[in-house]
Short mmCIF file of C-alpha atoms in Angstrom, two decimals:
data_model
loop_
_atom_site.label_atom_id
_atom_site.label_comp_id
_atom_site.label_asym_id
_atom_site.label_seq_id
_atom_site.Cartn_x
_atom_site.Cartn_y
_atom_site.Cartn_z
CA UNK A 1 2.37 65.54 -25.25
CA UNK A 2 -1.05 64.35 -24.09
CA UNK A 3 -1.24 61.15 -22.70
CA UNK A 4 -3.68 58.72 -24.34
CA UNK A 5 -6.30 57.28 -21.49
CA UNK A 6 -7.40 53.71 -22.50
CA UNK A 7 -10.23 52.77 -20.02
CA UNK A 8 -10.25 49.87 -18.04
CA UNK A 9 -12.40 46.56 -18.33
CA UNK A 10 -15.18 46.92 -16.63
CA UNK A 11 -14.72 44.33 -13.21
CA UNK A 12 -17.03 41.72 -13.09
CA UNK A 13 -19.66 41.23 -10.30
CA UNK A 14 -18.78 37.82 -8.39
CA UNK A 15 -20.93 36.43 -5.69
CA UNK A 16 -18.94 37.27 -2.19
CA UNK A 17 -21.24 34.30 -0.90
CA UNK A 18 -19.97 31.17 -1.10
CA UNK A 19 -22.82 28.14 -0.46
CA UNK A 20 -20.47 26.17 1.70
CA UNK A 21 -22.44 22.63 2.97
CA UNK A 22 -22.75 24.97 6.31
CA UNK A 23 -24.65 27.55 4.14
CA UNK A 24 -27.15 25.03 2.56
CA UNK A 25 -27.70 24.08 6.58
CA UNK A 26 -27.97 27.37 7.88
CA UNK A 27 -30.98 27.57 4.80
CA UNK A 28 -32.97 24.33 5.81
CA UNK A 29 -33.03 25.06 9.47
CA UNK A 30 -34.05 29.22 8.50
CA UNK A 31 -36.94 27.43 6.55
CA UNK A 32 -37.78 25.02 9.08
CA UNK A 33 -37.82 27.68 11.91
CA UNK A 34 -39.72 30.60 9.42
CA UNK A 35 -42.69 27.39 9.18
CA UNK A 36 -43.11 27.01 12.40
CA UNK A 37 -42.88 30.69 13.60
CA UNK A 38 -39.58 30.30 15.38
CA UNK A 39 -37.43 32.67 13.29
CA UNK A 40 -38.43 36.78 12.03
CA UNK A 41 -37.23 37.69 9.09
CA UNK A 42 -35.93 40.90 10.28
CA UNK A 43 -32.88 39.39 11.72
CA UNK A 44 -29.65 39.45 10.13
CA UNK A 45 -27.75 36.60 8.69
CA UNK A 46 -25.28 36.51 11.86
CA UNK A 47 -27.86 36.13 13.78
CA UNK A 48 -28.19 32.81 11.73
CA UNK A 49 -24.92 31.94 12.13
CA UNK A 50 -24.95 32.34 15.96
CA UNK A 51 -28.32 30.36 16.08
CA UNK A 52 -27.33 27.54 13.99
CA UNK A 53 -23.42 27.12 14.57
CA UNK A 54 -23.95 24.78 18.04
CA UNK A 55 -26.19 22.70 16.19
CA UNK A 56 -23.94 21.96 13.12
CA UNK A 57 -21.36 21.36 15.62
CA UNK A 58 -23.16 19.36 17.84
CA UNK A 59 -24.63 17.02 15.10
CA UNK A 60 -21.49 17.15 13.21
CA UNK A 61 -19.46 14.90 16.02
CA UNK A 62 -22.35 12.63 16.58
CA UNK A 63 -23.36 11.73 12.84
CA UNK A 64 -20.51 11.27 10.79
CA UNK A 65 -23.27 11.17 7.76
CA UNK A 66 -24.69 14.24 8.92
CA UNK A 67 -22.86 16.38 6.22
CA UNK A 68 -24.03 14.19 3.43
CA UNK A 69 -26.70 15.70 2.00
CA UNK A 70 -25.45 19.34 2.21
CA UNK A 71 -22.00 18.56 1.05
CA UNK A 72 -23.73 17.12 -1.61
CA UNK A 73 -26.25 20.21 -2.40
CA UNK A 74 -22.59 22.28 -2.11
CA UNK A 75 -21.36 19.69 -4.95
CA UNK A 76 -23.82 20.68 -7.48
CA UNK A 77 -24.02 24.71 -6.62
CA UNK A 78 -20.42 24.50 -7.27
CA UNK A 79 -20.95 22.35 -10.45
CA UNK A 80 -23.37 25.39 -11.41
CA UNK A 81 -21.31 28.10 -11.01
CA UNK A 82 -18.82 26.44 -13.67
CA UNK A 83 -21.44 26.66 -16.18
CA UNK A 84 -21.88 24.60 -19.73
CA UNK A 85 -19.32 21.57 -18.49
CA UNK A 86 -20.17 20.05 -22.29
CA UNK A 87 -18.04 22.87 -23.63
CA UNK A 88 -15.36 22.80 -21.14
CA UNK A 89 -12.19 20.62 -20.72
CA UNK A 90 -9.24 19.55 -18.58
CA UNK A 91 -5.63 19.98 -19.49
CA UNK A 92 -5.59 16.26 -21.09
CA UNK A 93 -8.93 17.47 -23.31
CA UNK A 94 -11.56 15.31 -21.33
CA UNK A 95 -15.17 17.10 -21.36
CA UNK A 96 -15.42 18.78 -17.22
CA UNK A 97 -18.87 17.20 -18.15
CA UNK A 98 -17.62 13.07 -18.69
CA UNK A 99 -15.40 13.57 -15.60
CA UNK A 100 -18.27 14.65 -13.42
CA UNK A 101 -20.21 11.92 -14.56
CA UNK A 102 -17.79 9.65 -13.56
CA UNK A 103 -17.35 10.40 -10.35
CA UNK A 104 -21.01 10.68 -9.98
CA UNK A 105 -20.76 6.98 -11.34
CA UNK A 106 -17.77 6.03 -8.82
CA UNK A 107 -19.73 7.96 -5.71
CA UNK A 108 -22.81 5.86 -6.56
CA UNK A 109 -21.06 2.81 -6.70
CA UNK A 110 -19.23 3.48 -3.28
CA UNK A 111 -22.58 3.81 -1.79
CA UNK A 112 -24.32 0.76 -3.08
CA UNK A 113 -21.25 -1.11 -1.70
CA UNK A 114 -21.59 0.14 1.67
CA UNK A 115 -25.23 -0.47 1.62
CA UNK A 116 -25.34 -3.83 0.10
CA UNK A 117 -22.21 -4.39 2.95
CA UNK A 118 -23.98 -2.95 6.12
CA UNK A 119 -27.20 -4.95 5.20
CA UNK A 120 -25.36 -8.43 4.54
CA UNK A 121 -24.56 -8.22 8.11
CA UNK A 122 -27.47 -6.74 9.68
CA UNK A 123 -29.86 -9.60 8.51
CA UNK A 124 -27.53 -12.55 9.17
CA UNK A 125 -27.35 -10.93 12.77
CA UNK A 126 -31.21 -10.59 13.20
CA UNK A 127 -31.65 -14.51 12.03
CA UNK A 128 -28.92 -15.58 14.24
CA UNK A 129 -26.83 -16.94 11.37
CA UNK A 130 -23.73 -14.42 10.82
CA UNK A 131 -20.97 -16.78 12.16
CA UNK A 132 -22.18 -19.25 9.73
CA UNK A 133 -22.69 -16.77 6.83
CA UNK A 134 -19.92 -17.30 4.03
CA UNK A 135 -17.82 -14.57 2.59
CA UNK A 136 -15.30 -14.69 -0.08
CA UNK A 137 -11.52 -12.91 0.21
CA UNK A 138 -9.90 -12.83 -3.44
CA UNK A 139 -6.26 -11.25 -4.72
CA UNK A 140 -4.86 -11.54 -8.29
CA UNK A 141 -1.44 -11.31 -9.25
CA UNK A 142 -0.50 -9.56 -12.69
CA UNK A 143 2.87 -9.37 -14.48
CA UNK A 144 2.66 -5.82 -14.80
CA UNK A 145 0.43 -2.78 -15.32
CA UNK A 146 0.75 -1.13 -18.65
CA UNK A 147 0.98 2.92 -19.24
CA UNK A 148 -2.82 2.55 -20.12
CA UNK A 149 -3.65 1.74 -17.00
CA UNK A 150 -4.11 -2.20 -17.65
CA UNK A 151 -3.08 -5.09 -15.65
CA UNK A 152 -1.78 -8.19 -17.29
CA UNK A 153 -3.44 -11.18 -15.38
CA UNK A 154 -1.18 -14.45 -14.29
CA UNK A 155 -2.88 -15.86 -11.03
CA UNK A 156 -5.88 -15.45 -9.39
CA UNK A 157 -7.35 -16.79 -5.86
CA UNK A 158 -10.49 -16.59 -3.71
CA UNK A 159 -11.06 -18.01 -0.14
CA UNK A 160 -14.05 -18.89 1.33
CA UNK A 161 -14.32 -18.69 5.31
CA UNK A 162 -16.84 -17.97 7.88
CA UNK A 163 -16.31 -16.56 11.45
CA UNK A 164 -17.26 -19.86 12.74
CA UNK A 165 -15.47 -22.21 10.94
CA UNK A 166 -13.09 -19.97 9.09
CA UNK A 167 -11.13 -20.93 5.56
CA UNK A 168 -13.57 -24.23 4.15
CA UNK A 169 -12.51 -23.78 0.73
CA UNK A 170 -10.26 -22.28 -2.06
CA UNK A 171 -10.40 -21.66 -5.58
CA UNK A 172 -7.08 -20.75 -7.16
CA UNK A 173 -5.72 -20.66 -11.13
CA UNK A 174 -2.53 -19.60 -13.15
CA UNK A 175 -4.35 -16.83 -15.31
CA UNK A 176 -2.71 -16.91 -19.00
CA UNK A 177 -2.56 -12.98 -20.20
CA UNK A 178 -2.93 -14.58 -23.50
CA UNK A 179 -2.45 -11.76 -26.46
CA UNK A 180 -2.99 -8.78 -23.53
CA UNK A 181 0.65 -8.24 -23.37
CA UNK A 182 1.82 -5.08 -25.33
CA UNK A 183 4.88 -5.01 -27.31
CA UNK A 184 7.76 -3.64 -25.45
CA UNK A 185 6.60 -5.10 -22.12
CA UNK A 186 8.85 -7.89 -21.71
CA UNK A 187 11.23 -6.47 -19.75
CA UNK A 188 9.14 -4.44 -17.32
CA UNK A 189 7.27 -7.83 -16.83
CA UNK A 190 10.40 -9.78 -15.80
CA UNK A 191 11.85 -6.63 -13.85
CA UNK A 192 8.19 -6.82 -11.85
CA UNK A 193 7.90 -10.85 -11.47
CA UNK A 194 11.27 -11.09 -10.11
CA UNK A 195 10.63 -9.34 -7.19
CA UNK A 196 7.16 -10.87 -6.69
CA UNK A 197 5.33 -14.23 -8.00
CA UNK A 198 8.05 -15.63 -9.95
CA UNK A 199 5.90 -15.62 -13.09
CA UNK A 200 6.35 -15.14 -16.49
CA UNK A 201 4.37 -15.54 -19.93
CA UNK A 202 6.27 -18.76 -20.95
CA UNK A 203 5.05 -20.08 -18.17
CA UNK A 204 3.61 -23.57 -18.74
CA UNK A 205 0.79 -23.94 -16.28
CA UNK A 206 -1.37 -21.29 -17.52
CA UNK A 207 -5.16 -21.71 -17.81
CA UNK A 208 -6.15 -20.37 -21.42
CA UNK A 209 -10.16 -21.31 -21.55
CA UNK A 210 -11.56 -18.58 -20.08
CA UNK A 211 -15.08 -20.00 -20.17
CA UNK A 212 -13.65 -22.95 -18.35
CA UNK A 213 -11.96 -21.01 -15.79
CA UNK A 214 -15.04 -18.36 -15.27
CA UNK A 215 -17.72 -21.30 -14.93
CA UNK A 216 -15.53 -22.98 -12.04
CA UNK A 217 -15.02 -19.78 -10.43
CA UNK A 218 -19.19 -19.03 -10.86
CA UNK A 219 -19.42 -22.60 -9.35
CA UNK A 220 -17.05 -22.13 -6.37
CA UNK A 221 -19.20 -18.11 -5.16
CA UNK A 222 -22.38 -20.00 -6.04
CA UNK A 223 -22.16 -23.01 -4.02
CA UNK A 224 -22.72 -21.53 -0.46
CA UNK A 225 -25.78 -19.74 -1.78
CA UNK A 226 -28.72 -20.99 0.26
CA UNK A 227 -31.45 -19.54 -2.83
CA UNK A 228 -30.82 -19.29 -6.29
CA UNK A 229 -30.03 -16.16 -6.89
CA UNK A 230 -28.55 -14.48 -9.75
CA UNK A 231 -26.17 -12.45 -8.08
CA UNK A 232 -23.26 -13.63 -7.37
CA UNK A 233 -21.75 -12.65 -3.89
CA UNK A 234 -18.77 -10.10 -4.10
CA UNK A 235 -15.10 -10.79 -3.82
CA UNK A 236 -13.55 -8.68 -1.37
CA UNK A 237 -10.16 -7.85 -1.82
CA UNK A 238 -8.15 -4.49 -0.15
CA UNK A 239 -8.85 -0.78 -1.31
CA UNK A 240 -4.93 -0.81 -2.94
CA UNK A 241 -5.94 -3.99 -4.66
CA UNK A 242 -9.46 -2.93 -5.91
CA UNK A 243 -8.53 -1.51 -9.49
CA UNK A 244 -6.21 -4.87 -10.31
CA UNK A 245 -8.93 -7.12 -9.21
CA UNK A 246 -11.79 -5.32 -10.99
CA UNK A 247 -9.59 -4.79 -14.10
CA UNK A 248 -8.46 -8.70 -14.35
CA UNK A 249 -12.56 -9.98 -13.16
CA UNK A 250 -13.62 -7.78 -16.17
CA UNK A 251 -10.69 -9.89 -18.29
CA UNK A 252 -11.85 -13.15 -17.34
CA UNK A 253 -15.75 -12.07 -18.16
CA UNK A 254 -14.49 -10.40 -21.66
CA UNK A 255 -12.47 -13.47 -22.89
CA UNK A 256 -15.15 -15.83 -21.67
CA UNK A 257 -17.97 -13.87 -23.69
CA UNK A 258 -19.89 -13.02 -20.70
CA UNK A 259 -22.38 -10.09 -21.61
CA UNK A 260 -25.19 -10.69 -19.13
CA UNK A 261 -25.45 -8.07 -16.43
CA UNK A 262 -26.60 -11.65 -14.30
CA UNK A 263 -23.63 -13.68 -12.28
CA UNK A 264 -21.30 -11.11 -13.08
CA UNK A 265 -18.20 -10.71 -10.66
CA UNK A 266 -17.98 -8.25 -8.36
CA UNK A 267 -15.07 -6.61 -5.86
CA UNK A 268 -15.72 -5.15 -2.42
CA UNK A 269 -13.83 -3.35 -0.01
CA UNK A 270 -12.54 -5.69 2.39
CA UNK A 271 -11.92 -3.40 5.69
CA UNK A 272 -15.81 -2.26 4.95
CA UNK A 273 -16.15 -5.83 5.46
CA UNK A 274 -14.25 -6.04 8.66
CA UNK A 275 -16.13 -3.00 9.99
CA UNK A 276 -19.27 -4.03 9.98
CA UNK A 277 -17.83 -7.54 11.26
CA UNK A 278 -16.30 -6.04 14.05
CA UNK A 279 -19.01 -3.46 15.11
CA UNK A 280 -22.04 -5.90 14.66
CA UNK A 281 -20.70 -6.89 18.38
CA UNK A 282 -22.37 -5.34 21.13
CA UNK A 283 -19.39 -5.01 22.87
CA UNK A 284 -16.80 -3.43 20.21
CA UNK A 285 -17.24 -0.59 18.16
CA UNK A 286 -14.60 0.79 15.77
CA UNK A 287 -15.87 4.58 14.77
CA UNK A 288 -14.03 4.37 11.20
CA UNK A 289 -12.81 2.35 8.59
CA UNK A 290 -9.34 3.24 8.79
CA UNK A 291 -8.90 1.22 11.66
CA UNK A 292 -10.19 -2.10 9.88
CA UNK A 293 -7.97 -1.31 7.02
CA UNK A 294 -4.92 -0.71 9.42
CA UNK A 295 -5.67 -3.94 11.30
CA UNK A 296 -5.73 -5.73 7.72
CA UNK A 297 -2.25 -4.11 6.45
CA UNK A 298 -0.38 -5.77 9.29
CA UNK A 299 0.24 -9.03 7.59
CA UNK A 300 1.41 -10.66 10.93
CA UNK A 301 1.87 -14.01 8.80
CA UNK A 302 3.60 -12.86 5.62
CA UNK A 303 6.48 -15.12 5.88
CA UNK A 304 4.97 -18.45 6.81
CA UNK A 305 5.06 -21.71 5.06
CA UNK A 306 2.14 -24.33 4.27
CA UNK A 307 -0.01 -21.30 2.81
CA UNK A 308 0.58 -21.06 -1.38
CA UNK A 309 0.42 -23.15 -4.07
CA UNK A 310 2.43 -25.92 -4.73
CA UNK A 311 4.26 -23.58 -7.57
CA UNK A 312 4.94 -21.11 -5.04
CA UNK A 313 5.45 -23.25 -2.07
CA UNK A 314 7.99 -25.40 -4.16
CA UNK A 315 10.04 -22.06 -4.77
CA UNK A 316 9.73 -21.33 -1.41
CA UNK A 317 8.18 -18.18 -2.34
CA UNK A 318 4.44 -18.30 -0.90
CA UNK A 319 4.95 -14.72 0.51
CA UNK A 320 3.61 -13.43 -2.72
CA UNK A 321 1.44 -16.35 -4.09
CA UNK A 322 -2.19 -15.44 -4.66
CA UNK A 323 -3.37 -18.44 -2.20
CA UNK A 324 -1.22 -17.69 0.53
CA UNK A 325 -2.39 -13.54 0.55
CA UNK A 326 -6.08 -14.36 0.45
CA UNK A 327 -5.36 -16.73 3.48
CA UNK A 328 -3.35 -14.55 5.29
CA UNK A 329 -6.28 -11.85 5.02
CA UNK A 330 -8.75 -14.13 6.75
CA UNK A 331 -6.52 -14.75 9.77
CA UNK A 332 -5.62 -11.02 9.64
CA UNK A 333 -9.65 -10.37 10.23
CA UNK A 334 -9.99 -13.95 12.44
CA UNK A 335 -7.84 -12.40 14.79
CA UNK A 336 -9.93 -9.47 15.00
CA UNK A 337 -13.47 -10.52 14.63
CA UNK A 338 -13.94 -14.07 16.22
CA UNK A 339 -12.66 -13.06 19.87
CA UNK A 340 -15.14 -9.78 19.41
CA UNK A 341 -17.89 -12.84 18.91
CA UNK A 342 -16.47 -15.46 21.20
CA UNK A 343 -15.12 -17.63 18.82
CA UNK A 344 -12.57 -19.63 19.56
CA UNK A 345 -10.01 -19.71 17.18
CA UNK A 346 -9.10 -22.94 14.86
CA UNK A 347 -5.20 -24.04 13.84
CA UNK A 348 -5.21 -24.15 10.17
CA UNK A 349 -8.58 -22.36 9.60
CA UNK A 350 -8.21 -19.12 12.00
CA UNK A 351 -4.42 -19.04 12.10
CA UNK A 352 -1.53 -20.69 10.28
CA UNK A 353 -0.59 -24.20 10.76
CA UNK A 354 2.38 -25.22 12.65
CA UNK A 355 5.57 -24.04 10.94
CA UNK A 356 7.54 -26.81 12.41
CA UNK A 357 5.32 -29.67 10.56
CA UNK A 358 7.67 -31.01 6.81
CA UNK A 359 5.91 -29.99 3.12
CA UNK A 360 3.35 -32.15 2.07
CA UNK A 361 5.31 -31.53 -1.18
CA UNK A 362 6.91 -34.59 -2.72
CA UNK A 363 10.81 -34.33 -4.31
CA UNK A 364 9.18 -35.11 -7.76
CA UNK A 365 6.66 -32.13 -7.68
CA UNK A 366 9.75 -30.12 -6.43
CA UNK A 367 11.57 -30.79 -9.35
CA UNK A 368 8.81 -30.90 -11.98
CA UNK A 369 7.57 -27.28 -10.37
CA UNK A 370 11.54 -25.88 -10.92
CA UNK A 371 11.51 -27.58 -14.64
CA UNK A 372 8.61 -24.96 -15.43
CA UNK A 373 9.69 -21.56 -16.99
CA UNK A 374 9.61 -18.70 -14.11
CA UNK A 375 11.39 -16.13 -13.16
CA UNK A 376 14.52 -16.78 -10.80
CA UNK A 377 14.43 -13.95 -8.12
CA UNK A 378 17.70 -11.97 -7.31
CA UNK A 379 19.69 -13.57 -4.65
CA UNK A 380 23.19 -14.73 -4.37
CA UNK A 381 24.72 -11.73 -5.54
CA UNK A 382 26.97 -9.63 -4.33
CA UNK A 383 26.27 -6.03 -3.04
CA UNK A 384 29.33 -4.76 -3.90
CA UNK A 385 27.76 -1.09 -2.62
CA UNK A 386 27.93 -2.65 0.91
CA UNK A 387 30.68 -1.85 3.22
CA UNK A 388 32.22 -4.11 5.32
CA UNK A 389 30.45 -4.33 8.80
CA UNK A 390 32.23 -2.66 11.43
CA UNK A 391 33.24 -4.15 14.45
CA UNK A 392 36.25 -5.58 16.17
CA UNK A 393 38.63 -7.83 14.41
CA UNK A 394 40.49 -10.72 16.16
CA UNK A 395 44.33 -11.15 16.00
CA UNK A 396 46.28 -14.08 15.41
CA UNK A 397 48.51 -15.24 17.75
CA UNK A 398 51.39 -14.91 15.47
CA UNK A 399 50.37 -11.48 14.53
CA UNK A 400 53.37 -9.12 14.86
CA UNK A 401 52.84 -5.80 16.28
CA UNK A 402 56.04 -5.01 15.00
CA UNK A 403 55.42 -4.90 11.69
CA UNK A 404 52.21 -2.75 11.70
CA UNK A 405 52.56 0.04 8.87
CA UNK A 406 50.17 3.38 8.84
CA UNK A 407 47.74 3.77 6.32
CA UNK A 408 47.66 7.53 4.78
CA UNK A 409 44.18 7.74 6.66
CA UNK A 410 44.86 6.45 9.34
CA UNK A 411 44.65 9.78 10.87
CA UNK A 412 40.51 9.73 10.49
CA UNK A 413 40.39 7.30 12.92
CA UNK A 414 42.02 8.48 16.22
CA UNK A 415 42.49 5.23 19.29
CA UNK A 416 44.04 4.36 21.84
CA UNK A 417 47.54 2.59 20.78
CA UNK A 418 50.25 3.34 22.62
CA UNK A 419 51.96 0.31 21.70
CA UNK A 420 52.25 1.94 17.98
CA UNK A 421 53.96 4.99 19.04
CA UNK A 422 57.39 3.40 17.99
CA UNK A 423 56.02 2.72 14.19
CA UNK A 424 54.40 6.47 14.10
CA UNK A 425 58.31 7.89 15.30
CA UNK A 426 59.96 5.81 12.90
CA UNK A 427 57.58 6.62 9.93
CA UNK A 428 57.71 9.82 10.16
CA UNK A 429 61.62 10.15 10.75
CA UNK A 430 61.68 8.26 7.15
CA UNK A 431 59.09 10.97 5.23
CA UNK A 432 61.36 13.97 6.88
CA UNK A 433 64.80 12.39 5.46
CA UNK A 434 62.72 11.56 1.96
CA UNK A 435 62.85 7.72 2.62
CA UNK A 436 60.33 5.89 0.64
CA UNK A 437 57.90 4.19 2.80
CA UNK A 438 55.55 1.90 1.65
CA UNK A 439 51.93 2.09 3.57
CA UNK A 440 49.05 -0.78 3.78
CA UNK A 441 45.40 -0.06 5.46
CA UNK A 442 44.52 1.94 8.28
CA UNK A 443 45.93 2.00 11.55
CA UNK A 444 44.77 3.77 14.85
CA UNK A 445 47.23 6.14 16.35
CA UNK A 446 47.27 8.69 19.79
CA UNK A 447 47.60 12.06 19.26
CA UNK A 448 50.00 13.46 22.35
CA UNK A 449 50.11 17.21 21.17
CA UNK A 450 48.17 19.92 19.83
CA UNK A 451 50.32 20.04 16.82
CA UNK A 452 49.89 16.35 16.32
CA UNK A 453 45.63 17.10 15.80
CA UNK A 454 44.46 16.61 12.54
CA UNK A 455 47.65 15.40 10.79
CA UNK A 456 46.62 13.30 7.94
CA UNK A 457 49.87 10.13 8.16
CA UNK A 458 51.48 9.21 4.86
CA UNK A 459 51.43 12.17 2.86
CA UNK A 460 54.33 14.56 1.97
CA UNK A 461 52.23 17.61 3.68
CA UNK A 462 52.25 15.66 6.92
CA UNK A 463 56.33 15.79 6.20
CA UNK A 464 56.52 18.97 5.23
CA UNK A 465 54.14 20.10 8.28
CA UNK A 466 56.24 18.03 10.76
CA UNK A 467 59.31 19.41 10.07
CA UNK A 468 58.80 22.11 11.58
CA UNK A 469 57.47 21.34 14.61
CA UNK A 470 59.13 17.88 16.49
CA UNK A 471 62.26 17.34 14.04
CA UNK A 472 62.77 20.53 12.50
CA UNK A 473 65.84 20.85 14.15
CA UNK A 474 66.90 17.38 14.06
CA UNK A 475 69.87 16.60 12.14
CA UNK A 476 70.17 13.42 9.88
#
């Protein structure tokens, strides 16, 4: 029998180079040396390597934006090598060719904020006005964010402060979600709002003109403007914040009919903003944003009072009102940035008020605020899951020693109690003559010889076990 021989498919050739961003370096500085008669073409590409290694080292640590542009050149070889994207598709059926666009979209946009950013600051340092400059700090609260990727809008607030004179003014509003919530998302809304804001859709305090409430807001950015411009200045909230805020600023602008690419609201990274805060000292440097965005995550005044809204504040909730976040945010960066500038730092505008002072609230805004429909948060319950805390428990003075009875596991929980050797002899006397004993909690008991280790009291093994050793022959 003859074997049939099926050939193989033939292998296909694959580039062994790969165009790392170290590649497309080694390439520029080959040219750059081959024009100006540095470099002979008869040597070898490790000779490249060895020639340009140190130098892609060197500028590496000293440049953090030295990579750029060849990790960027490595981006599109790469995108090359995948061929016709249009044709191609992820496992959810995107084209390969929409997703690279959008990132190309979202890198561009990441690099106009840093620019516009970096250049805020640089020209209010050079005319001697950055302490005075205004920024704005904003955070939105939403019921809950749908399986599309939506967030259902219920409060919004934005802070205006300056490193000189810190918060001047605020802008805050109950954001109705109107007809945005989906059906089927009651629950998860209630489930989200009771551990957070309190709010709900019945809520009765809930703005529903959205021209009204995107004019004011216009007004509020627009009035520490020094030109007209028509632009308004960004909102800068935290990176883990960034998709609510730019999803519920794009609500407001839908629902109010703005279409204009003029005055349109924008969101910034706030630790970008700290960054450049911080480093446009001459004395301070931080090498990364990370740090910024740590110092900002801190939340050193989470739980203080005088902060929120009167909703929240009434609830004595203003840990998680809109107001109160965007607040504690400036004094997070105050407490950074105006000692790195010599600024001394203001009560009630730097740093929160004193905690000790009453509520400006009256009892009759109490009470109308609790009237309104919201969302009780859990408390008062009890955690049945909980043990009891351990500890030492105090004795009565009438308490009988006497009387103590073993527990059947009391045996897991070996002391020093001598004085209940009497009860341990007499119980145990009872379960060898088949006495019925009756047994309540867990007592401590000594253990005086091997034998005695590991007996478990109040069962009919313990008996049984017993027997033979310290009353076997004991006659009843």
């Amino acid at each position: 029998m003859e074997w049939l021989r099926i050939p193989s498919a033939p292998e296909r050739k694959r580039s062994k180079i790969t165009k790392s961003p170290f590649y497309f370096f080694m390439m520029s500085k080959k040219t750059e040396w081959e024009e100006a008669g540095r470099w002979s073409p008869k040597k070898t590409m490790e000779d490249l390597v060895h020639a340009t290694f140190p130098i892609w080292k060197v500028n590496q640590q000293e440049d953090p934006e030295f990579m750029a542009p060849f990790v960027e050149m490595h981006r599109r070889w790469k995108t090359e090598q995948m061929g016709d994207l249009e044709n191609k598709y992820d496992s959810l059926g995107r084209p390969l060719a929409d997703i690279e666009r959008e990132m190309a979209r979202q890198r561009k946009k990441v690099m106009d904020m840093e620019k516009e950013v970096e250049e805020t600051v640089m020209k209010a340092k050079k005319r001697g006005s950055l302490n005075k400059t205004l920024f704005y700090v904003g955070y939105f609260n939403y019921l809950c964010k749908t399986d599309q990727g939506f967030y259902i809008p219920c409060e919004g607030a934005v802070v205006e402060f300056s490193l000189e004179k810190g918060i001047s003014r605020c802008w805050q509003e109950f954001l109705s979600p109107l007809d945005s919530i989906p059906m089927g998302y009651q629950y998860r809304c209630t489930k989200y709002s009771r551990v957070s804001h309190n709010l709900c859709p019945e809520f009765e305090r809930f703005a529903t003109d959205y021209t009204q409430i995107l004019s004011s807001l216009q007004q509020f950015l627009s009035m520490g403007q020094t030109s007209q411009s028509t632009i308004m200045p960004p909102i800068y909230v935290m990176p883990d914040h960034m998709e609510a805020a730019e999803c519920i600023t794009q609500f407001i602008m839908d629902k109010a009919g703005h279409s204009k690419t003029t005055n349109m609201l924008r969101v910034f990274s706030l630790p970008l903003l700290v960054l450049n805060l911080y480093n446009s000292s001459p004395k301070h440097n931080w090498p990364i944003e990370y740090l910024a965005q740590y110092t900002m995550e801190k939340d050193l005044y989470s739980h203080h009072y005088h902060l929120g809204c009167d909703f929240h504040e009434a609830l004595e909730n203003p840990t998680h009102c809109a107001l109160s976040i965007c607040k504690r945010l400036v004094f997070s960066l105050s407490s950074e940035c105006c000692p790195a500038h010599n600024i001394p730092l203001k009560q009630g505008r730097h740093f929160p008020p004193e905690q000790g002072n009453p509520s400006s609230l009256t009892i009759e805004v109490k009470r109308e605020m609790a009237m309104t429909s919201h969302v009780k948060e859990e408390g008062g319950r009890i955690n049945r899951f909980v043990p009891a805390v351990c500890g030492v428990t105090t004795v009565p003075d009438d308490f009988d020693r006497g009387d103590v009875v073993h527990g059947e596991k009391g045996a897991f929980y070996p002391g020093l109690h001598p004085e209940l050797r009497s009860t341990y002899d007499t119980t145990l006397q009872e379960e060898v003559q088949g006495v019925s004993t009756t047994y309540t909690g867990n007592t401590f008991y000594t253990l005086d010889t091997d034998s005695d280790i590991g007996v478990k009291m109040g069962s009919s093994v313990v008996a049984t076990q017993m027997s033979i050793n310290k009353y076997k022959n004991t006659r009843y």
